[in-house]
PDB file of N, CA and C in Angstrom:
ATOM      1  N   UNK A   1     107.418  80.847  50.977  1.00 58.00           N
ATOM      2  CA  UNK A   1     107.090  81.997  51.807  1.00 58.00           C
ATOM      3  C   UNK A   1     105.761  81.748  52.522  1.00 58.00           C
ATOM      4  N   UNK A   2     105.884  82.151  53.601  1.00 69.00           N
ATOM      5  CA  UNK A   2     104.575  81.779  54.726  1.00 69.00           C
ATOM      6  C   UNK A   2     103.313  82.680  54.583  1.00 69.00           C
ATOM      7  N   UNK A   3     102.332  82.570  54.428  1.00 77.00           N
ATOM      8  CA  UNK A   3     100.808  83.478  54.458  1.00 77.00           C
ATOM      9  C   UNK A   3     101.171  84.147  55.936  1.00 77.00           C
ATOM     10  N   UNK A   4     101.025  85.851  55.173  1.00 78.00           N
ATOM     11  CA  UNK A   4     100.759  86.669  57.081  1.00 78.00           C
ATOM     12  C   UNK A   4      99.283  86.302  57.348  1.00 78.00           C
ATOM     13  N   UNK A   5      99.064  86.451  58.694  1.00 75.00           N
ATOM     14  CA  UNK A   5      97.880  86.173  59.346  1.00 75.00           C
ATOM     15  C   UNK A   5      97.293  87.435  59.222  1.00 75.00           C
ATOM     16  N   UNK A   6      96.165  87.918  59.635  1.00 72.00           N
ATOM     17  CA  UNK A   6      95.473  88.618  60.041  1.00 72.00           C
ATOM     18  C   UNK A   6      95.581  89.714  60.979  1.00 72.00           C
ATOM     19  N   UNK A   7      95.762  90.521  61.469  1.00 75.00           N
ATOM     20  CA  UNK A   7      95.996  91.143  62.966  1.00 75.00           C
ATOM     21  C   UNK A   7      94.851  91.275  63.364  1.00 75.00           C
ATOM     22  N   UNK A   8      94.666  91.792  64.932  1.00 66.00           N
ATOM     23  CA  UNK A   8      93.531  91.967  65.630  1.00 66.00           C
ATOM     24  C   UNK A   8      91.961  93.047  65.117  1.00 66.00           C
ATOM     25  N   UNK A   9      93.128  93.628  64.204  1.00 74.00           N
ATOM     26  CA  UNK A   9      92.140  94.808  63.844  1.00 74.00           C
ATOM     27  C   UNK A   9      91.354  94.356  62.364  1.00 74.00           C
ATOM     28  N   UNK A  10      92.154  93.140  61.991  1.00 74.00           N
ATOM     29  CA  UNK A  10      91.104  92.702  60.729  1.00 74.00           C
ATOM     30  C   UNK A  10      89.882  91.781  60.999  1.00 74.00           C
ATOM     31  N   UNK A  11      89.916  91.451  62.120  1.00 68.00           N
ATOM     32  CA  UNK A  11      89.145  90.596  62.851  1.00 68.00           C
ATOM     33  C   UNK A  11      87.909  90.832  62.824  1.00 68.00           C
ATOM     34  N   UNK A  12      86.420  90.687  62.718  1.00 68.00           N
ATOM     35  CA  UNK A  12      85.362  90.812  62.926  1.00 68.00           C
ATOM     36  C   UNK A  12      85.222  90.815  64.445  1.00 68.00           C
ATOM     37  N   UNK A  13      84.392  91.772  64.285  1.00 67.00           N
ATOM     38  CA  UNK A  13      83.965  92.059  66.094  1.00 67.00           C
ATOM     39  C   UNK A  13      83.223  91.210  65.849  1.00 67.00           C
ATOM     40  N   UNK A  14      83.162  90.861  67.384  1.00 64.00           N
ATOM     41  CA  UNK A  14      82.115  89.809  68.477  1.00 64.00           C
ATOM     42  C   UNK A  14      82.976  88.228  68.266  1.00 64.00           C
ATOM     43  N   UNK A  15      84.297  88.379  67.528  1.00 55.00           N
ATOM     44  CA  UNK A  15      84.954  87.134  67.266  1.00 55.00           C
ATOM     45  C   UNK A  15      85.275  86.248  68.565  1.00 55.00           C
ATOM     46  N   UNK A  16      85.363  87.011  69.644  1.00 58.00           N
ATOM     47  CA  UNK A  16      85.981  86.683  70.972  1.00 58.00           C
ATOM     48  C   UNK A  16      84.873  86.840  71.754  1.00 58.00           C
ATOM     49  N   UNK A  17      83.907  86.614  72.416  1.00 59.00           N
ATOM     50  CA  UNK A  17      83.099  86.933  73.169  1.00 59.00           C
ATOM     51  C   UNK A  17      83.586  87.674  74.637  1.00 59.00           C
ATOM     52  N   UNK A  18      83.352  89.100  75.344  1.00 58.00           N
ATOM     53  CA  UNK A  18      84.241  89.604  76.600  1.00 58.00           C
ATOM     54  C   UNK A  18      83.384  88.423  78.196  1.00 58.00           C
ATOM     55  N   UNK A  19      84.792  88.083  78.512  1.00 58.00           N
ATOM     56  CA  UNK A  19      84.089  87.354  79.582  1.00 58.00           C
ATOM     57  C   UNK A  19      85.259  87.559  80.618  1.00 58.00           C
ATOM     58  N   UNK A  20      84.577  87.246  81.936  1.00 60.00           N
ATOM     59  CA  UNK A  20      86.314  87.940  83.016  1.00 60.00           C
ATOM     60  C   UNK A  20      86.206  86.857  83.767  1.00 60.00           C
ATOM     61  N   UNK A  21      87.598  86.292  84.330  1.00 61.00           N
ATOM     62  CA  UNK A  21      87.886  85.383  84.863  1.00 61.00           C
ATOM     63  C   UNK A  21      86.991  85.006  86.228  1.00 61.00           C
ATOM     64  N   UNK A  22      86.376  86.223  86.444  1.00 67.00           N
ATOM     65  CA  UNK A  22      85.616  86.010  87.987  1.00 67.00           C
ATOM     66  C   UNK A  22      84.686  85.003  87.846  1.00 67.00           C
ATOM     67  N   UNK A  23      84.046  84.594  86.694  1.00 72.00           N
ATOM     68  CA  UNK A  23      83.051  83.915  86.267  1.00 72.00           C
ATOM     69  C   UNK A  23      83.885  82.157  86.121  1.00 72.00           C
ATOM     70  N   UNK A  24      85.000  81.866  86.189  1.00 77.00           N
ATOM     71  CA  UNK A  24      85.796  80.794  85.895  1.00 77.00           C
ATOM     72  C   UNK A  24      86.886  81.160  86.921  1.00 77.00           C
ATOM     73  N   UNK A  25      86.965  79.749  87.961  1.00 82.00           N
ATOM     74  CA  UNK A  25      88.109  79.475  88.492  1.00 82.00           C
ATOM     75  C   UNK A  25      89.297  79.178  88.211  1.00 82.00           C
ATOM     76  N   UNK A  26      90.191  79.195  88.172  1.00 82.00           N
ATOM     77  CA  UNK A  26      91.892  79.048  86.883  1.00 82.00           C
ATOM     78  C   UNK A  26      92.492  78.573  88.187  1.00 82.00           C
ATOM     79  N   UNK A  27      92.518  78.498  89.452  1.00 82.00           N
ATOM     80  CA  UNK A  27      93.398  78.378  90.210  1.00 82.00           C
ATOM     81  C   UNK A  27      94.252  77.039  90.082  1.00 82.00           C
ATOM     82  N   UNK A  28      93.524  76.112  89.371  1.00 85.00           N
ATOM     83  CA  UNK A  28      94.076  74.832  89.595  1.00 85.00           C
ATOM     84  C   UNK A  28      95.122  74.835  87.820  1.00 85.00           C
ATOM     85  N   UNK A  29      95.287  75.226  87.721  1.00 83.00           N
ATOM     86  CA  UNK A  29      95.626  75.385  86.230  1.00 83.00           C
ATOM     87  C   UNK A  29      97.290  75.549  86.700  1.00 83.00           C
ATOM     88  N   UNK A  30      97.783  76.455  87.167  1.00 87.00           N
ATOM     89  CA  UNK A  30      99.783  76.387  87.385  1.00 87.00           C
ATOM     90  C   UNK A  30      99.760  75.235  88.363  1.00 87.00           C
ATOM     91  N   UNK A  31     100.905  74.947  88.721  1.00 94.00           N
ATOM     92  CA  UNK A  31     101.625  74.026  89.119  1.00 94.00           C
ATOM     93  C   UNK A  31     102.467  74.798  90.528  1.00 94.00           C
ATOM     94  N   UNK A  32     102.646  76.074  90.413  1.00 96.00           N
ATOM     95  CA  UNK A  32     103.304  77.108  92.131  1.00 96.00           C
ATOM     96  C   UNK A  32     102.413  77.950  91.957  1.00 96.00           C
ATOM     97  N   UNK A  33     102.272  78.482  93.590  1.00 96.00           N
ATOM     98  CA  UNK A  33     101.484  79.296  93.781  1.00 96.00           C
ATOM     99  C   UNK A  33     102.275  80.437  94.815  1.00 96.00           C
ATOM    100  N   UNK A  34     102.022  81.521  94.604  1.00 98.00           N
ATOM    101  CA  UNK A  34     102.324  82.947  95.584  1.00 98.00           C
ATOM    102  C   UNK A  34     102.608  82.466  97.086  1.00 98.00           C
ATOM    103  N   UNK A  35     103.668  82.880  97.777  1.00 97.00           N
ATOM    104  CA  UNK A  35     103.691  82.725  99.335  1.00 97.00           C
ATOM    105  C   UNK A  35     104.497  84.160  99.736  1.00 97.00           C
ATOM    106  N   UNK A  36     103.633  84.976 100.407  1.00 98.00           N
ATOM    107  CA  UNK A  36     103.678  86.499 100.624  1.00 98.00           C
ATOM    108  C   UNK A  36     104.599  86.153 102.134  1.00 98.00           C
ATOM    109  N   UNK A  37     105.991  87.063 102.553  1.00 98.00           N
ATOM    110  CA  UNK A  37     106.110  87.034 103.733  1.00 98.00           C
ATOM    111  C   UNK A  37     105.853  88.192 104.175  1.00 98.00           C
ATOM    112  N   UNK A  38     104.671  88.506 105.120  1.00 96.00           N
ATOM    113  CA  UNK A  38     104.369  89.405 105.603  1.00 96.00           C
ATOM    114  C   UNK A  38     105.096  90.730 106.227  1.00 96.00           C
ATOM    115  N   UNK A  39     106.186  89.765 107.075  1.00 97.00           N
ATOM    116  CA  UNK A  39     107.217  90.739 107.616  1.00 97.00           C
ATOM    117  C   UNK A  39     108.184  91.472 107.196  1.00 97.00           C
ATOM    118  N   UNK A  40     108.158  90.858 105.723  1.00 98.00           N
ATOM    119  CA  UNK A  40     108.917  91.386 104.296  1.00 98.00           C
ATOM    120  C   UNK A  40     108.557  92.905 103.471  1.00 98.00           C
ATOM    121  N   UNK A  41     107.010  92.230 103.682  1.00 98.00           N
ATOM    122  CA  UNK A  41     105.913  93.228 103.053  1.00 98.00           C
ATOM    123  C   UNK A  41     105.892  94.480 103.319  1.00 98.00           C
ATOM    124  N   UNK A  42     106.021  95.525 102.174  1.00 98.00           N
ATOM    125  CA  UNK A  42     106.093  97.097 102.643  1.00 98.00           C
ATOM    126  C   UNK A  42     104.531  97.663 102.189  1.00 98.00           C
ATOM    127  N   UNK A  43     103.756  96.847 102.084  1.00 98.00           N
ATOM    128  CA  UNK A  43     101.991  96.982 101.486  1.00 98.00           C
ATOM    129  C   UNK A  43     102.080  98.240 100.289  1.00 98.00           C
ATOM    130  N   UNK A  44     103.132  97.935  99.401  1.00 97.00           N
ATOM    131  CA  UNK A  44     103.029  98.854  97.667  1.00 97.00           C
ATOM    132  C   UNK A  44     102.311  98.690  96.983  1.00 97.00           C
ATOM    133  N   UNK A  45     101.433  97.607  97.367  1.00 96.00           N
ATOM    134  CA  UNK A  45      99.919  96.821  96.298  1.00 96.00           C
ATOM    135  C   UNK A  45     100.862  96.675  94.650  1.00 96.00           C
ATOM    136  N   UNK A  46     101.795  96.740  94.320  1.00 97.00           N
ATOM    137  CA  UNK A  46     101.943  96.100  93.436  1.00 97.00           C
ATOM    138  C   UNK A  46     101.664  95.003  93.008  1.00 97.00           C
ATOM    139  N   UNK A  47     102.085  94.027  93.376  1.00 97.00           N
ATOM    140  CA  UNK A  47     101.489  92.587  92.791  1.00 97.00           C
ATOM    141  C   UNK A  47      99.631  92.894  92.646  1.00 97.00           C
ATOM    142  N   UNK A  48      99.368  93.647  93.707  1.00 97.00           N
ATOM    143  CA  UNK A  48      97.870  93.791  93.197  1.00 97.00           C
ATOM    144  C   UNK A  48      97.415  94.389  91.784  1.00 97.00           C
ATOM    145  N   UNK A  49      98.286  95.364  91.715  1.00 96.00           N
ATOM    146  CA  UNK A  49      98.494  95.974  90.527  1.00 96.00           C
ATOM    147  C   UNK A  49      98.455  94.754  88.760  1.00 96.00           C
ATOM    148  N   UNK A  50     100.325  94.194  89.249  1.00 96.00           N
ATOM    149  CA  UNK A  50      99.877  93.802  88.373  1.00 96.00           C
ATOM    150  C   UNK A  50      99.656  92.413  87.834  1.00 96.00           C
ATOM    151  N   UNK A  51      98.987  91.644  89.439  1.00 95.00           N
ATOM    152  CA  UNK A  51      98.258  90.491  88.618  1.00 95.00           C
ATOM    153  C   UNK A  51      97.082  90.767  87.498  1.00 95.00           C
ATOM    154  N   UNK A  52      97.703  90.008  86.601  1.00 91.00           N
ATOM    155  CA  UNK A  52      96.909  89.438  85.338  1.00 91.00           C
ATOM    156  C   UNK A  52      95.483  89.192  85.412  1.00 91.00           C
ATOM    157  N   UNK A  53      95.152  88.638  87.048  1.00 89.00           N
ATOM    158  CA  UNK A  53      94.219  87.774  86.630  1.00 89.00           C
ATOM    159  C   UNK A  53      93.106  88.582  88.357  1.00 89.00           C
ATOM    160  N   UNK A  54      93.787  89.597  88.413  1.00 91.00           N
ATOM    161  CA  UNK A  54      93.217  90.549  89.306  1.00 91.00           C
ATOM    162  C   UNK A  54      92.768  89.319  90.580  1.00 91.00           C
ATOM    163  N   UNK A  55      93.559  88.141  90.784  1.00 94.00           N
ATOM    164  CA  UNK A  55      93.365  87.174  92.189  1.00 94.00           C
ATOM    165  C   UNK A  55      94.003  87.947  92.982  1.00 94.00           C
ATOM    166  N   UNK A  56      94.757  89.263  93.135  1.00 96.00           N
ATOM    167  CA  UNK A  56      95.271  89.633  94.507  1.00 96.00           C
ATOM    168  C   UNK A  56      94.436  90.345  94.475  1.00 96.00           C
ATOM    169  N   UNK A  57      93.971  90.591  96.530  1.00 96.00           N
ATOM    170  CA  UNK A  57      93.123  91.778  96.954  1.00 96.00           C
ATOM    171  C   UNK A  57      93.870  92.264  97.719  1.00 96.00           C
ATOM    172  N   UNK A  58      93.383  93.745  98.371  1.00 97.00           N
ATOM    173  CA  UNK A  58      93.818  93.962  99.218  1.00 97.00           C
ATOM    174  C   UNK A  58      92.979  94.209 100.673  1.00 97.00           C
ATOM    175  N   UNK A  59      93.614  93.833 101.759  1.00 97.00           N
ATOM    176  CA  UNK A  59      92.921  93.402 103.169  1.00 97.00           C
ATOM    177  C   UNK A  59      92.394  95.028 103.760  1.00 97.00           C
ATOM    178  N   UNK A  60      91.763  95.440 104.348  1.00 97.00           N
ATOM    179  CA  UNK A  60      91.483  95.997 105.367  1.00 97.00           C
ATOM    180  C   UNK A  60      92.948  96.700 105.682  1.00 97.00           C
ATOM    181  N   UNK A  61      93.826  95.977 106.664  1.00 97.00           N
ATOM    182  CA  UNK A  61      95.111  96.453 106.963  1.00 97.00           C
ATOM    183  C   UNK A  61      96.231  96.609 106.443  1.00 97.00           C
ATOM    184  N   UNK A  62      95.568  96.790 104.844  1.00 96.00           N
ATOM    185  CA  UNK A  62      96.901  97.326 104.216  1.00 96.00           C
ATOM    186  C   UNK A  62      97.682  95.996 103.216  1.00 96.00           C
ATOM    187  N   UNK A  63      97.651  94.825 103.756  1.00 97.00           N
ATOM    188  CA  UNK A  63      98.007  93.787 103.337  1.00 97.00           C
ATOM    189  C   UNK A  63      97.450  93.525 101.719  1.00 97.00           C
ATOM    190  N   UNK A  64      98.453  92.044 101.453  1.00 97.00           N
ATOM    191  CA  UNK A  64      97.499  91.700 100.395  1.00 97.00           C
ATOM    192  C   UNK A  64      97.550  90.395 100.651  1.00 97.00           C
ATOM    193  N   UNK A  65      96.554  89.514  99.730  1.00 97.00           N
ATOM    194  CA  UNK A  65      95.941  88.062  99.860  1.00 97.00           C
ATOM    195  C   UNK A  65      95.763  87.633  98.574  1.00 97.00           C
ATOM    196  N   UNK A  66      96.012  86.454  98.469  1.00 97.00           N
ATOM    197  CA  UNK A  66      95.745  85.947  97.413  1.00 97.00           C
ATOM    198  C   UNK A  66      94.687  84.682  96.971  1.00 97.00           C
ATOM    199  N   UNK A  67      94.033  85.305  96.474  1.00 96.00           N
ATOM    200  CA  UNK A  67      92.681  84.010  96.301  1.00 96.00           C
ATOM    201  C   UNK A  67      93.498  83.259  95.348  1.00 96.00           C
ATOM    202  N   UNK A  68      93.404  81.712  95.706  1.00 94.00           N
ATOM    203  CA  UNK A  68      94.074  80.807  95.452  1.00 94.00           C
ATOM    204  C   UNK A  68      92.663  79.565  94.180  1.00 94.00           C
ATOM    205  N   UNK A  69      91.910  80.682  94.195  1.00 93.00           N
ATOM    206  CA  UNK A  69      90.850  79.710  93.512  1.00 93.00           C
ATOM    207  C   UNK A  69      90.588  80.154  91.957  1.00 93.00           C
ATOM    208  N   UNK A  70      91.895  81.872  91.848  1.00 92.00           N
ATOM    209  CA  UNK A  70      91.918  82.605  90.642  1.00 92.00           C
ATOM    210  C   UNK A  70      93.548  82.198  90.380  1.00 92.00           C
ATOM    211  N   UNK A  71      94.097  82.180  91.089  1.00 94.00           N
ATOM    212  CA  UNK A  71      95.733  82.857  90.779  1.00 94.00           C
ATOM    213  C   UNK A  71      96.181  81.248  90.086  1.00 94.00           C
ATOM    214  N   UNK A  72      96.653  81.729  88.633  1.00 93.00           N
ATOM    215  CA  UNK A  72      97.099  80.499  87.773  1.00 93.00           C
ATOM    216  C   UNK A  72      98.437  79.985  88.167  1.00 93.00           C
ATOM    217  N   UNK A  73      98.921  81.185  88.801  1.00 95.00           N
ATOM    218  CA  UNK A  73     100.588  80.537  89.528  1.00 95.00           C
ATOM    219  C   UNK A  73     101.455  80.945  88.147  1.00 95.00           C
ATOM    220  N   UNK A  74     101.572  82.343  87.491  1.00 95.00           N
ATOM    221  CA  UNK A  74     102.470  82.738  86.433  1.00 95.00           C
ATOM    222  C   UNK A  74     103.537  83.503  87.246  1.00 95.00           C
ATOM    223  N   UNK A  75     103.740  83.602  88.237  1.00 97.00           N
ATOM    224  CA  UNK A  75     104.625  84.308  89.071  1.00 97.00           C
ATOM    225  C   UNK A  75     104.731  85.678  88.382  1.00 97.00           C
ATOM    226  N   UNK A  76     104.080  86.616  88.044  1.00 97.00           N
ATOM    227  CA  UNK A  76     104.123  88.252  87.630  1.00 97.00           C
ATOM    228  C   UNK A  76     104.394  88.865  88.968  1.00 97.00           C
ATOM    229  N   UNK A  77     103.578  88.087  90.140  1.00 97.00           N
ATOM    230  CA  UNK A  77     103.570  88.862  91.519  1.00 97.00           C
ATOM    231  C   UNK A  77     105.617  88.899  92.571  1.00 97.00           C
ATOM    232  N   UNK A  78     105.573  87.583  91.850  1.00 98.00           N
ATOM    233  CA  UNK A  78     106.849  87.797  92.667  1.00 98.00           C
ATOM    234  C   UNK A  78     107.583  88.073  91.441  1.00 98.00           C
ATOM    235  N   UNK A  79     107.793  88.677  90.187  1.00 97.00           N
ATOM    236  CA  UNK A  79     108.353  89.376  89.585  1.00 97.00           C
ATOM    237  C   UNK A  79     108.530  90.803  89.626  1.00 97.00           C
ATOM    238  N   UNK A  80     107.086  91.377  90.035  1.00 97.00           N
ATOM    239  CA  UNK A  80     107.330  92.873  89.915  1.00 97.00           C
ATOM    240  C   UNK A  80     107.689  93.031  91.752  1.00 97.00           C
ATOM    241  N   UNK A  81     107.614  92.192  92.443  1.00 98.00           N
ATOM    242  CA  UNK A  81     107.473  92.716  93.906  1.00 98.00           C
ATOM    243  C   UNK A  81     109.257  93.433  94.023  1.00 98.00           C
ATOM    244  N   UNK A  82     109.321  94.618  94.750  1.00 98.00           N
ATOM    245  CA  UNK A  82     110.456  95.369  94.489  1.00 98.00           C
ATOM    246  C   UNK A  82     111.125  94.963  95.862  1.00 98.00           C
ATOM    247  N   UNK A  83     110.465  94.550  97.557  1.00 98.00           N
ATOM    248  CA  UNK A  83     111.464  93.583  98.187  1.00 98.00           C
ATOM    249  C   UNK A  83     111.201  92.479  98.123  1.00 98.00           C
ATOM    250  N   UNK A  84     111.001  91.518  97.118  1.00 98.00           N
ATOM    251  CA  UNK A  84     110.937  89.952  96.541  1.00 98.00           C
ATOM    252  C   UNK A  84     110.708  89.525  98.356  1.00 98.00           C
ATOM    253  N   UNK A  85     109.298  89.947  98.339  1.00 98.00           N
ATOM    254  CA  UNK A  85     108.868  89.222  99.507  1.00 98.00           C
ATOM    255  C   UNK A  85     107.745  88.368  99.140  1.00 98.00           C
ATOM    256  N   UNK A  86     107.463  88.465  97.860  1.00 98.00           N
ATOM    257  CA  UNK A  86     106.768  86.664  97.259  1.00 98.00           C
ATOM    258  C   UNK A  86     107.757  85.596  96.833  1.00 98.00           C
ATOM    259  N   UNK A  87     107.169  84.507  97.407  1.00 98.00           N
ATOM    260  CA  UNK A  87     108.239  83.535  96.769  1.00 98.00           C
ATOM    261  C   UNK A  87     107.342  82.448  95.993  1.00 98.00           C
ATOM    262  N   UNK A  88     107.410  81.952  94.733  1.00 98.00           N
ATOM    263  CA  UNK A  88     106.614  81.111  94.164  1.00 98.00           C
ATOM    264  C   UNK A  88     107.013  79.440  94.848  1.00 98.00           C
ATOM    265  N   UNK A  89     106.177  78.873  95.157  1.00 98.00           N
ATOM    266  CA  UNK A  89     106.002  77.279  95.831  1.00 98.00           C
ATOM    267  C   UNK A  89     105.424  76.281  94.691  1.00 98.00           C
ATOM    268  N   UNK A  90     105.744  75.307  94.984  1.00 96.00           N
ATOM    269  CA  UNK A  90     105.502  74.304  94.016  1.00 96.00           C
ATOM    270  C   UNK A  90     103.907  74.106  95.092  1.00 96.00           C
ATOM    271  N   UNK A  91     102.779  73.804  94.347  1.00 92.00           N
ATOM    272  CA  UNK A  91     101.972  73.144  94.758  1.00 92.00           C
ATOM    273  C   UNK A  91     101.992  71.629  95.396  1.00 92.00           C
ATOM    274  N   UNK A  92     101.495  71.450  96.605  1.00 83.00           N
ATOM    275  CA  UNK A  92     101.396  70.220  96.906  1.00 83.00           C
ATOM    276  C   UNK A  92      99.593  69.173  97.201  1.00 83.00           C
TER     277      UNK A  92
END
């Protein structure tokens, strides 16, 4: 029989130190990255919503963008997008 682990709540605080990705670039870390078609786009800011890694912004005109120097390439954005107007790309 296997030893249970611990859960989060038996944990000693300060075990994890809080640090946010803005401080560390991840972009190079996936292998595809987000390609938004604009003309697709109904500007629902979802994917802004719910990237992980808070790399989508949103523009001035409604749009969104993706900083490519945060976004790890987990495709969440073209998962939740509701007219699959992201398409994930293989990096080149």
């Amino acid at each position: 029989m296997s030893e249970q682990k611990p859960g989060w709540r038996e944990l000693s605080r300060g075990a994890i130190p809080y640090m946010s990705s803005e401080d560390y670039e991840t972009g190079d870390w996936g292998v595809e990255r987000p390609e938004i078609d604009r003309g697709r786009c109904t500007k629902c800011m979802l994917c802004h919503f719910y990237c992980p890694e808070g790399a989508i912004r949103v523009r001035e005109d409604g749009y969104t963008e993706v900083d490519l120097r945060y976004c790890k390439g987990c495709g969440v954005c073209a998962a939740e997008c509701p007219v699959k107007c992201i398409e994930m790309v293989r990096k080149t």
